[in-house]
Amino acid sequence: MESFIQWHWVVLILLGFILGWLLAKRRNKKTRRQLRFSSDYFQGLNYLLNDEQDKAIEVFLQLVESDWQTIDTHLTLGSIFRRKGEIDKAIKLHQSLLARPSLPSEYKVRVLLELGRDYQLAGWLDRAEGLFNEVLKDSDYTEEALTHLMDIYQQEHEWEEAITVAKRYQRAAKNNLKTVIAQFYCELSDQEYSKGDLKESEALAVQGLSMDENCVRASIILGKLAIQRGRYKKAIRFFKQVEFQDVVYLPLVVIHLIECYKNQSNLRSLISYLRSLDEKYDCVSLTPVIVDLINEVYDTSSAIEYLSVQMKLKPSLDGIQKMLEINLSSIDVQENYIKEVIDQLMLDQSGYQCSKCGYTAKTLYWLCPSCHTWSGMKPRHQ
Ligand SMILES: [Zn+2]
């Protein structure tokens, strides 16, 4: 399989170079030079096939100097090296191209971009950042350079720079990045929170929310900060925003709402609110938590009655689990086994899933670790 892949890309390079050579041939009428050109190309290819990349690079660099319009094939070779993980070869090729005094200025920026990508992949982020900043001066490649810079600042958790670059990209590409920028503000807010600066943390979350009014994460941060200050009514307002921002995140805030309403000695009002949500939205299951609250505030028989009605209207795995839990004292061995099965099923289906790539995890990552989409991961509905 590996050798097949090896041959596969060798054939691709071969086709690329033949194409490059044919193009050069069309432009170049001098037959003797053509022959020289083709024989050098095939010598270069021969080196590639024999795994003598250094020699191949030398040959190709001499060739590109005789006709810079064939640079595309050389950049393709560099990107193949990079994709194969031979980053040192890609870097050598691109550095050598840049070092050529005859490199026309219109191609320089493209080589800089490629070398920047090599450095980024090699983990030399400072060097990559320097090159992408140089590319920014060329308006044709501004957006591409800004995208790479945004990736670098995310990797380095330099959120202030990430915000600046994202805003600039938004203006240049006329592309709406408000969801992503709001997440950057939330990251900054979290950083300030861990340093103990709650005021700054709050100010940054507010900026996040003003950037994207549907940023669930910013509302949760602001709600939690309000709880810390004992301002429960304010906290409730933030947590209740989640219903209108993205209702599937509601299960994340229920625990905080319980804390707020308990402190206000007003759990009955919370039960009514949660019941209205549970009836209104099929995509969230709040029945188990409501049952617990009814059990706590009223009595067990009212809780069982509510659960029985809900299970007919809106059957769910966590509802069945709750039913077995409540009746645990009266169940026999066989039913106990059923509870174990349900618990296992619940465990398998619990957690979060990325709506873009399907990645699942037991913890919530605001940035999907698999496809790197912000706010892609959502609680799984059971
Ligand atoms: Zn994903």
PDB file of C-alpha atoms in Angstrom, residues 105-110 112-113 132-145 168:
ATOM      1  CA  SER A 105       9.169  39.943  -7.170  1.00  0.00           C
ATOM      2  CA  GLU A 106       5.713  38.738  -8.324  1.00  0.00           C
ATOM      3  CA  TYR A 107       6.611  35.178  -7.302  1.00  0.00           C
ATOM      4  CA  LYS A 108       8.401  36.053  -4.067  1.00  0.00           C
ATOM      5  CA  VAL A 109       5.210  36.404  -2.049  1.00  0.00           C
ATOM      6  CA  ARG A 110       4.012  32.933  -3.103  1.00  0.00           C
ATOM      7  CA  LEU A 112       7.075  33.241   1.295  1.00  0.00           C
ATOM      8  CA  LEU A 113       3.582  31.812   1.863  1.00  0.00           C
ATOM      9  CA  PHE A 132       2.992  35.776   6.969  1.00  0.00           C
ATOM     10  CA  ASN A 133       3.290  39.347   8.249  1.00  0.00           C
ATOM     11  CA  GLU A 134       5.566  40.085   5.295  1.00  0.00           C
ATOM     12  CA  VAL A 135       3.001  38.540   2.920  1.00  0.00           C
ATOM     13  CA  LEU A 136       0.312  40.824   4.401  1.00  0.00           C
ATOM     14  CA  LYS A 137       1.888  43.713   2.496  1.00  0.00           C
ATOM     15  CA  ASP A 138       0.741  42.070  -0.749  1.00  0.00           C
ATOM     16  CA  SER A 139      -2.991  42.645  -1.123  1.00  0.00           C
ATOM     17  CA  ASP A 140      -3.489  39.611  -3.410  1.00  0.00           C
ATOM     18  CA  TYR A 141      -2.529  37.206  -0.624  1.00  0.00           C
ATOM     19  CA  THR A 142      -3.714  39.158   2.429  1.00  0.00           C
ATOM     20  CA  GLU A 143      -6.630  36.837   3.223  1.00  0.00           C
ATOM     21  CA  GLU A 144      -4.513  33.696   2.971  1.00  0.00           C
ATOM     22  CA  ALA A 145      -1.821  35.183   5.221  1.00  0.00           C
ATOM     23  CA  ARG A 168      -8.903  42.382   9.820  1.00  0.00           C
TER      24      ARG A 168
END
